[in-house]
Amino acid sequence: MKDFSIDIYADGAVVSEMVAAKEKGIVKGFTTNPTLMKRAGITDYVGFAKEALEKVSGLPISFEVFSDDFDTMKKEAEKIASLGKNVFVKIPITNTKGESSVPLIKELSDEGIQVNVTAILTIEQVEEVLPAFKQGSDNIVSVFAGRVADTGVDPTELMKKSVELVKANGNAKLLWASCREVLNIKQADDLGVDIITVTTPVLNKLHMIGTDAKELSLETVKGFAADVKSLGFSIL
């Protein structure tokens, strides 16, 4: 597999998959979110977080707050942060009312909490949040490039500008979120993005990097043939 400068983080909430990703030696950290936790059937947030931290000890991991009001969000963030030094607390850039989370992010950063600002989709949001980070602190700015691409817009210009802003600020790393395919890793790496989050299905495709196209074509045809055989019927 090609060596990338970008750090690959595994995105998920299944502890066994997180352990498997760590054992492969490819990933440098982990991210979770409420949607992934729901999909994984998590019923005990703190229990899940503690187990994950124990199993992937030493690597950075992001856990997201659940609340939609800022006062409760702050209490949740402080509790999550207390679970370990390698924990980053994910705070969405706004709540569901569209109210900016930047004042809360500033409070948390001033307290020494490592923040992962999530659900960012515009350059204006990147510009808005960077000044909130305490000087010399360690944070993550997660730009959902994959969701931008889902709207039919090429996210590379957004990510290029974000790289410039984040590097100039010096108190955060830029994360390409919502990776859809292996190509996104190369795109993010070429642009100088610091981190990309990758789900298990994409992680499982990393072995394909550098595969000869002719060989892949033959493999594809063989796959079709195997499926034809399993169907057990014919056209004629």
PDB file of C-alpha atoms in Angstrom:
ATOM      1  CA  MET A   1       0.000   0.000   0.000  1.00  0.00           C
ATOM      2  CA  LYS A   2       1.151   3.524  -0.817  1.00  0.00           C
ATOM      3  CA  ASP A   3       2.526   5.505   2.111  1.00  0.00           C
ATOM      4  CA  PHE A   4       0.492   8.632   2.821  1.00  0.00           C
ATOM      5  CA  SER A   5       1.567  11.669   4.810  1.00  0.00           C
ATOM      6  CA  ILE A   6      -2.019  12.150   5.989  1.00  0.00           C
ATOM      7  CA  ASP A   7      -3.139  10.449   9.204  1.00  0.00           C
ATOM      8  CA  ILE A   8      -5.951   7.938   8.652  1.00  0.00           C
ATOM      9  CA  TYR A   9      -8.527   7.762  11.461  1.00  0.00           C
ATOM     10  CA  ALA A  10     -11.060   4.926  11.624  1.00  0.00           C
ATOM     11  CA  ASP A  11     -14.648   6.162  11.817  1.00  0.00           C
ATOM     12  CA  GLY A  12     -17.049   3.856  13.643  1.00  0.00           C
ATOM     13  CA  ALA A  13     -18.512   2.648  16.925  1.00  0.00           C
ATOM     14  CA  VAL A  14     -17.907  -1.103  16.865  1.00  0.00           C
ATOM     15  CA  VAL A  15     -15.075  -1.770  19.314  1.00  0.00           C
ATOM     16  CA  SER A  16     -13.996  -5.020  17.639  1.00  0.00           C
ATOM     17  CA  GLU A  17     -13.596  -3.182  14.323  1.00  0.00           C
ATOM     18  CA  MET A  18     -11.643  -0.431  16.071  1.00  0.00           C
ATOM     19  CA  VAL A  19      -9.279  -3.021  17.545  1.00  0.00           C
ATOM     20  CA  ALA A  20      -8.866  -4.716  14.156  1.00  0.00           C
ATOM     21  CA  ALA A  21      -8.061  -1.374  12.523  1.00  0.00           C
ATOM     22  CA  LYS A  22      -5.454  -0.606  15.179  1.00  0.00           C
ATOM     23  CA  GLU A  23      -3.849  -4.036  14.825  1.00  0.00           C
ATOM     24  CA  LYS A  24      -3.398  -3.499  11.074  1.00  0.00           C
ATOM     25  CA  GLY A  25      -1.110  -0.590  11.956  1.00  0.00           C
ATOM     26  CA  ILE A  26      -2.727   1.729   9.413  1.00  0.00           C
ATOM     27  CA  VAL A  27      -4.856   4.049  11.523  1.00  0.00           C
ATOM     28  CA  LYS A  28      -3.511   6.805  13.768  1.00  0.00           C
ATOM     29  CA  GLY A  29      -6.732   7.583  15.634  1.00  0.00           C
ATOM     30  CA  PHE A  30     -10.487   7.110  15.867  1.00  0.00           C
ATOM     31  CA  THR A  31     -13.707   9.107  15.591  1.00  0.00           C
ATOM     32  CA  THR A  32     -17.266   8.248  16.597  1.00  0.00           C
ATOM     33  CA  ASN A  33     -20.623  10.013  16.352  1.00  0.00           C
ATOM     34  CA  PRO A  34     -24.219   9.462  17.537  1.00  0.00           C
ATOM     35  CA  THR A  35     -25.342   8.070  14.175  1.00  0.00           C
ATOM     36  CA  LEU A  36     -22.602   5.437  14.205  1.00  0.00           C
ATOM     37  CA  MET A  37     -23.373   4.612  17.836  1.00  0.00           C
ATOM     38  CA  LYS A  38     -27.057   4.135  17.003  1.00  0.00           C
ATOM     39  CA  ARG A  39     -26.126   1.891  14.077  1.00  0.00           C
ATOM     40  CA  ALA A  40     -23.858  -0.160  16.348  1.00  0.00           C
ATOM     41  CA  GLY A  41     -26.601  -0.587  18.960  1.00  0.00           C
ATOM     42  CA  ILE A  42     -24.747   1.258  21.741  1.00  0.00           C
ATOM     43  CA  THR A  43     -26.954   1.668  24.843  1.00  0.00           C
ATOM     44  CA  ASP A  44     -24.359   2.800  27.413  1.00  0.00           C
ATOM     45  CA  TYR A  45     -22.368   5.823  26.214  1.00  0.00           C
ATOM     46  CA  VAL A  46     -19.830   5.993  29.039  1.00  0.00           C
ATOM     47  CA  GLY A  47     -19.402   2.228  29.078  1.00  0.00           C
ATOM     48  CA  PHE A  48     -18.743   2.205  25.338  1.00  0.00           C
ATOM     49  CA  ALA A  49     -16.295   5.113  25.612  1.00  0.00           C
ATOM     50  CA  LYS A  50     -14.340   3.485  28.438  1.00  0.00           C
ATOM     51  CA  GLU A  51     -14.134   0.160  26.592  1.00  0.00           C
ATOM     52  CA  ALA A  52     -12.987   1.860  23.391  1.00  0.00           C
ATOM     53  CA  LEU A  53     -10.345   3.854  25.257  1.00  0.00           C
ATOM     54  CA  GLU A  54      -9.055   0.724  26.937  1.00  0.00           C
ATOM     55  CA  LYS A  55      -8.888  -1.286  23.710  1.00  0.00           C
ATOM     56  CA  VAL A  56      -7.252   1.434  21.556  1.00  0.00           C
ATOM     57  CA  SER A  57      -5.114   2.862  24.330  1.00  0.00           C
ATOM     58  CA  GLY A  58      -2.730   5.638  23.364  1.00  0.00           C
ATOM     59  CA  LEU A  59      -4.397   6.746  20.137  1.00  0.00           C
ATOM     60  CA  PRO A  60      -6.530   9.907  19.879  1.00  0.00           C
ATOM     61  CA  ILE A  61     -10.267   9.283  19.855  1.00  0.00           C
ATOM     62  CA  SER A  62     -13.187  11.674  19.424  1.00  0.00           C
ATOM     63  CA  PHE A  63     -16.530  11.326  21.231  1.00  0.00           C
ATOM     64  CA  GLU A  64     -19.453  13.637  20.474  1.00  0.00           C
ATOM     65  CA  VAL A  65     -21.798  15.432  22.862  1.00  0.00           C
ATOM     66  CA  PHE A  66     -25.497  14.486  22.738  1.00  0.00           C
ATOM     67  CA  SER A  67     -27.251  17.619  23.993  1.00  0.00           C
ATOM     68  CA  ASP A  68     -28.620  20.452  21.856  1.00  0.00           C
ATOM     69  CA  ASP A  69     -28.474  23.205  24.498  1.00  0.00           C
ATOM     70  CA  PHE A  70     -25.116  24.728  25.225  1.00  0.00           C
ATOM     71  CA  ASP A  71     -25.215  24.562  29.030  1.00  0.00           C
ATOM     72  CA  THR A  72     -25.809  20.802  29.000  1.00  0.00           C
ATOM     73  CA  MET A  73     -23.411  20.422  26.109  1.00  0.00           C
ATOM     74  CA  LYS A  74     -20.666  21.969  28.232  1.00  0.00           C
ATOM     75  CA  LYS A  75     -21.295  19.560  31.114  1.00  0.00           C
ATOM     76  CA  GLU A  76     -21.246  16.602  28.724  1.00  0.00           C
ATOM     77  CA  ALA A  77     -18.031  17.854  27.139  1.00  0.00           C
ATOM     78  CA  GLU A  78     -16.325  18.136  30.529  1.00  0.00           C
ATOM     79  CA  LYS A  79     -17.406  14.590  31.453  1.00  0.00           C
ATOM     80  CA  ILE A  80     -16.247  13.154  28.127  1.00  0.00           C
ATOM     81  CA  ALA A  81     -12.903  14.973  28.355  1.00  0.00           C
ATOM     82  CA  SER A  82     -12.315  13.552  31.840  1.00  0.00           C
ATOM     83  CA  LEU A  83     -12.250  10.005  30.434  1.00  0.00           C
ATOM     84  CA  GLY A  84      -8.724  10.306  29.071  1.00  0.00           C
ATOM     85  CA  LYS A  85      -5.918  12.572  27.906  1.00  0.00           C
ATOM     86  CA  ASN A  86      -6.220  11.275  24.343  1.00  0.00           C
ATOM     87  CA  VAL A  87      -9.916  12.241  24.137  1.00  0.00           C
ATOM     88  CA  PHE A  88     -11.182  14.947  21.795  1.00  0.00           C
ATOM     89  CA  VAL A  89     -14.708  16.220  22.383  1.00  0.00           C
ATOM     90  CA  LYS A  90     -16.785  16.618  19.239  1.00  0.00           C
ATOM     91  CA  ILE A  91     -18.902  19.764  19.215  1.00  0.00           C
ATOM     92  CA  PRO A  92     -21.115  20.498  16.183  1.00  0.00           C
ATOM     93  CA  ILE A  93     -20.517  23.949  14.697  1.00  0.00           C
ATOM     94  CA  THR A  94     -24.166  24.865  15.456  1.00  0.00           C
ATOM     95  CA  ASN A  95     -27.056  23.379  17.386  1.00  0.00           C
ATOM     96  CA  THR A  96     -30.288  22.322  15.663  1.00  0.00           C
ATOM     97  CA  LYS A  97     -31.568  25.905  15.850  1.00  0.00           C
ATOM     98  CA  GLY A  98     -28.622  27.115  13.800  1.00  0.00           C
ATOM     99  CA  GLU A  99     -27.100  28.939  16.793  1.00  0.00           C
ATOM    100  CA  SER A 100     -23.313  29.119  16.700  1.00  0.00           C
ATOM    101  CA  SER A 101     -21.353  26.856  19.038  1.00  0.00           C
ATOM    102  CA  VAL A 102     -18.265  29.072  18.836  1.00  0.00           C
ATOM    103  CA  PRO A 103     -18.746  30.735  22.287  1.00  0.00           C
ATOM    104  CA  LEU A 104     -18.965  27.283  23.896  1.00  0.00           C
ATOM    105  CA  ILE A 105     -15.960  26.048  21.929  1.00  0.00           C
ATOM    106  CA  LYS A 106     -13.957  28.997  23.229  1.00  0.00           C
ATOM    107  CA  GLU A 107     -14.980  28.214  26.830  1.00  0.00           C
ATOM    108  CA  LEU A 108     -13.992  24.569  26.454  1.00  0.00           C
ATOM    109  CA  SER A 109     -10.687  25.396  24.797  1.00  0.00           C
ATOM    110  CA  ASP A 110      -9.875  27.906  27.554  1.00  0.00           C
ATOM    111  CA  GLU A 111     -10.479  25.080  30.063  1.00  0.00           C
ATOM    112  CA  GLY A 112      -7.877  22.964  28.299  1.00  0.00           C
ATOM    113  CA  ILE A 113     -10.340  20.579  26.639  1.00  0.00           C
ATOM    114  CA  GLN A 114      -9.300  19.258  23.222  1.00  0.00           C
ATOM    115  CA  VAL A 115     -12.136  20.031  20.814  1.00  0.00           C
ATOM    116  CA  ASN A 116     -13.082  18.421  17.516  1.00  0.00           C
ATOM    117  CA  VAL A 117     -15.456  20.845  15.797  1.00  0.00           C
ATOM    118  CA  THR A 118     -17.736  18.809  13.568  1.00  0.00           C
ATOM    119  CA  ALA A 119     -20.367  19.263  10.820  1.00  0.00           C
ATOM    120  CA  ILE A 120     -18.447  22.105   9.141  1.00  0.00           C
ATOM    121  CA  LEU A 121     -19.346  22.547   5.457  1.00  0.00           C
ATOM    122  CA  THR A 122     -18.351  26.135   4.594  1.00  0.00           C
ATOM    123  CA  ILE A 123     -15.179  28.188   4.588  1.00  0.00           C
ATOM    124  CA  GLU A 124     -17.004  30.822   6.646  1.00  0.00           C
ATOM    125  CA  GLN A 125     -17.493  28.276   9.427  1.00  0.00           C
ATOM    126  CA  VAL A 126     -13.782  27.440   9.354  1.00  0.00           C
ATOM    127  CA  GLU A 127     -12.922  31.142   9.621  1.00  0.00           C
ATOM    128  CA  GLU A 128     -15.408  31.583  12.454  1.00  0.00           C
ATOM    129  CA  VAL A 129     -14.149  28.785  14.682  1.00  0.00           C
ATOM    130  CA  LEU A 130     -10.367  29.084  14.438  1.00  0.00           C
ATOM    131  CA  PRO A 131     -10.056  32.195  16.655  1.00  0.00           C
ATOM    132  CA  ALA A 132     -11.926  30.335  19.430  1.00  0.00           C
ATOM    133  CA  PHE A 133      -9.051  27.960  20.095  1.00  0.00           C
ATOM    134  CA  LYS A 134      -6.699  28.779  22.949  1.00  0.00           C
ATOM    135  CA  GLN A 135      -3.174  29.569  21.852  1.00  0.00           C
ATOM    136  CA  GLY A 136      -1.021  26.453  21.963  1.00  0.00           C
ATOM    137  CA  SER A 137      -4.008  24.104  22.292  1.00  0.00           C
ATOM    138  CA  ASP A 138      -4.598  20.931  20.282  1.00  0.00           C
ATOM    139  CA  ASN A 139      -7.863  20.733  18.339  1.00  0.00           C
ATOM    140  CA  ILE A 140      -9.441  19.321  15.189  1.00  0.00           C
ATOM    141  CA  VAL A 141     -11.503  21.093  12.539  1.00  0.00           C
ATOM    142  CA  SER A 142     -13.680  18.516  10.752  1.00  0.00           C
ATOM    143  CA  VAL A 143     -14.863  19.648   7.316  1.00  0.00           C
ATOM    144  CA  PHE A 144     -17.424  17.303   5.782  1.00  0.00           C
ATOM    145  CA  ALA A 145     -15.949  17.183   2.297  1.00  0.00           C
ATOM    146  CA  GLY A 146     -17.910  14.037   1.457  1.00  0.00           C
ATOM    147  CA  ARG A 147     -21.236  15.723   2.177  1.00  0.00           C
ATOM    148  CA  VAL A 148     -20.213  18.691   0.052  1.00  0.00           C
ATOM    149  CA  ALA A 149     -19.495  16.254  -2.787  1.00  0.00           C
ATOM    150  CA  ASP A 150     -22.945  14.702  -2.249  1.00  0.00           C
ATOM    151  CA  THR A 151     -24.445  18.038  -3.355  1.00  0.00           C
ATOM    152  CA  GLY A 152     -22.631  17.821  -6.688  1.00  0.00           C
ATOM    153  CA  VAL A 153     -19.925  20.310  -5.687  1.00  0.00           C
ATOM    154  CA  ASP A 154     -16.209  19.456  -5.867  1.00  0.00           C
ATOM    155  CA  PRO A 155     -14.932  19.937  -2.286  1.00  0.00           C
ATOM    156  CA  THR A 156     -11.256  20.293  -3.179  1.00  0.00           C
ATOM    157  CA  GLU A 157     -11.287  24.097  -3.358  1.00  0.00           C
ATOM    158  CA  LEU A 158     -12.975  24.275   0.059  1.00  0.00           C
ATOM    159  CA  MET A 159     -10.383  21.912   1.499  1.00  0.00           C
ATOM    160  CA  LYS A 160      -7.494  23.778  -0.123  1.00  0.00           C
ATOM    161  CA  LYS A 161      -8.607  27.060   1.479  1.00  0.00           C
ATOM    162  CA  SER A 162      -9.220  25.292   4.782  1.00  0.00           C
ATOM    163  CA  VAL A 163      -5.667  23.892   4.764  1.00  0.00           C
ATOM    164  CA  GLU A 164      -4.284  27.421   4.411  1.00  0.00           C
ATOM    165  CA  LEU A 165      -6.428  28.823   7.225  1.00  0.00           C
ATOM    166  CA  VAL A 166      -5.827  25.980   9.672  1.00  0.00           C
ATOM    167  CA  LYS A 167      -2.067  25.946   9.124  1.00  0.00           C
ATOM    168  CA  ALA A 168      -1.895  29.721   9.594  1.00  0.00           C
ATOM    169  CA  ASN A 169      -3.824  29.433  12.869  1.00  0.00           C
ATOM    170  CA  GLY A 170      -1.524  26.767  14.312  1.00  0.00           C
ATOM    171  CA  ASN A 171      -3.898  25.523  17.035  1.00  0.00           C
ATOM    172  CA  ALA A 172      -5.723  22.790  15.143  1.00  0.00           C
ATOM    173  CA  LYS A 173      -5.476  20.035  12.569  1.00  0.00           C
ATOM    174  CA  LEU A 174      -7.739  19.828   9.537  1.00  0.00           C
ATOM    175  CA  LEU A 175      -9.812  16.676   9.095  1.00  0.00           C
ATOM    176  CA  TRP A 176     -11.463  15.545   5.832  1.00  0.00           C
ATOM    177  CA  ALA A 177     -14.721  13.978   7.054  1.00  0.00           C
ATOM    178  CA  SER A 178     -17.255  11.764   5.280  1.00  0.00           C
ATOM    179  CA  CYS A 179     -14.710   9.956   3.129  1.00  0.00           C
ATOM    180  CA  ARG A 180     -16.571   8.043   0.425  1.00  0.00           C
ATOM    181  CA  GLU A 181     -13.807   6.201  -1.437  1.00  0.00           C
ATOM    182  CA  VAL A 182     -10.081   5.443  -1.441  1.00  0.00           C
ATOM    183  CA  LEU A 183      -9.520   8.252  -3.978  1.00  0.00           C
ATOM    184  CA  ASN A 184     -10.525  10.755  -1.270  1.00  0.00           C
ATOM    185  CA  ILE A 185      -7.478   9.739   0.772  1.00  0.00           C
ATOM    186  CA  LYS A 186      -5.168  10.611  -2.121  1.00  0.00           C
ATOM    187  CA  GLN A 187      -7.026  13.867  -2.764  1.00  0.00           C
ATOM    188  CA  ALA A 188      -6.784  14.904   0.885  1.00  0.00           C
ATOM    189  CA  ASP A 189      -3.128  13.874   1.070  1.00  0.00           C
ATOM    190  CA  ASP A 190      -2.251  15.853  -2.063  1.00  0.00           C
ATOM    191  CA  LEU A 191      -3.900  18.965  -0.612  1.00  0.00           C
ATOM    192  CA  GLY A 192      -1.985  18.723   2.671  1.00  0.00           C
ATOM    193  CA  VAL A 193      -4.953  17.852   4.890  1.00  0.00           C
ATOM    194  CA  ASP A 194      -3.790  16.518   8.272  1.00  0.00           C
ATOM    195  CA  ILE A 195      -6.382  13.785   8.937  1.00  0.00           C
ATOM    196  CA  ILE A 196      -9.034  11.831   7.059  1.00  0.00           C
ATOM    197  CA  THR A 197     -11.725   9.676   8.659  1.00  0.00           C
ATOM    198  CA  VAL A 198     -12.313   6.346   6.950  1.00  0.00           C
ATOM    199  CA  THR A 199     -15.099   3.831   7.594  1.00  0.00           C
ATOM    200  CA  THR A 200     -14.456   0.078   7.726  1.00  0.00           C
ATOM    201  CA  PRO A 201     -15.690  -0.561   4.139  1.00  0.00           C
ATOM    202  CA  VAL A 202     -13.152   1.944   2.794  1.00  0.00           C
ATOM    203  CA  LEU A 203     -10.402   0.650   5.080  1.00  0.00           C
ATOM    204  CA  ASN A 204     -11.014  -2.793   3.626  1.00  0.00           C
ATOM    205  CA  LYS A 205     -10.286  -1.449   0.131  1.00  0.00           C
ATOM    206  CA  LEU A 206      -6.859  -0.016   0.947  1.00  0.00           C
ATOM    207  CA  HIS A 207      -5.178  -3.206  -0.258  1.00  0.00           C
ATOM    208  CA  MET A 208      -6.395  -2.322  -3.768  1.00  0.00           C
ATOM    209  CA  ILE A 209      -4.115   0.702  -4.018  1.00  0.00           C
ATOM    210  CA  GLY A 210      -1.696   0.154  -6.886  1.00  0.00           C
ATOM    211  CA  THR A 211      -3.656  -2.780  -8.339  1.00  0.00           C
ATOM    212  CA  ASP A 212      -3.080  -3.189 -12.088  1.00  0.00           C
ATOM    213  CA  ALA A 213      -6.204  -2.143 -14.016  1.00  0.00           C
ATOM    214  CA  LYS A 214      -6.001  -5.136 -16.364  1.00  0.00           C
ATOM    215  CA  GLU A 215      -5.804  -7.525 -13.414  1.00  0.00           C
ATOM    216  CA  LEU A 216      -8.731  -5.751 -11.780  1.00  0.00           C
ATOM    217  CA  SER A 217     -10.739  -6.090 -14.989  1.00  0.00           C
ATOM    218  CA  LEU A 218     -10.148  -9.850 -15.051  1.00  0.00           C
ATOM    219  CA  GLU A 219     -10.998 -10.110 -11.353  1.00  0.00           C
ATOM    220  CA  THR A 220     -14.258  -8.249 -12.018  1.00  0.00           C
ATOM    221  CA  VAL A 221     -15.227 -10.616 -14.843  1.00  0.00           C
ATOM    222  CA  LYS A 222     -14.458 -13.606 -12.626  1.00  0.00           C
ATOM    223  CA  GLY A 223     -16.707 -12.099  -9.961  1.00  0.00           C
ATOM    224  CA  PHE A 224     -19.557 -11.822 -12.463  1.00  0.00           C
ATOM    225  CA  ALA A 225     -18.984 -15.443 -13.492  1.00  0.00           C
ATOM    226  CA  ALA A 226     -19.119 -16.620  -9.888  1.00  0.00           C
ATOM    227  CA  ASP A 227     -22.381 -14.772  -9.357  1.00  0.00           C
ATOM    228  CA  VAL A 228     -23.847 -16.281 -12.544  1.00  0.00           C
ATOM    229  CA  LYS A 229     -22.998 -19.746 -11.248  1.00  0.00           C
ATOM    230  CA  SER A 230     -24.593 -19.044  -7.868  1.00  0.00           C
ATOM    231  CA  LEU A 231     -27.823 -17.851  -9.523  1.00  0.00           C
ATOM    232  CA  GLY A 232     -28.363 -21.355 -10.904  1.00  0.00           C
ATOM    233  CA  PHE A 233     -30.308 -20.395 -14.029  1.00  0.00           C
ATOM    234  CA  SER A 234     -29.612 -19.346 -17.637  1.00  0.00           C
ATOM    235  CA  ILE A 235     -30.894 -16.873 -20.195  1.00  0.00           C
ATOM    236  CA  LEU A 236     -31.574 -19.489 -22.898  1.00  0.00           C
TER     237      LEU A 236
END
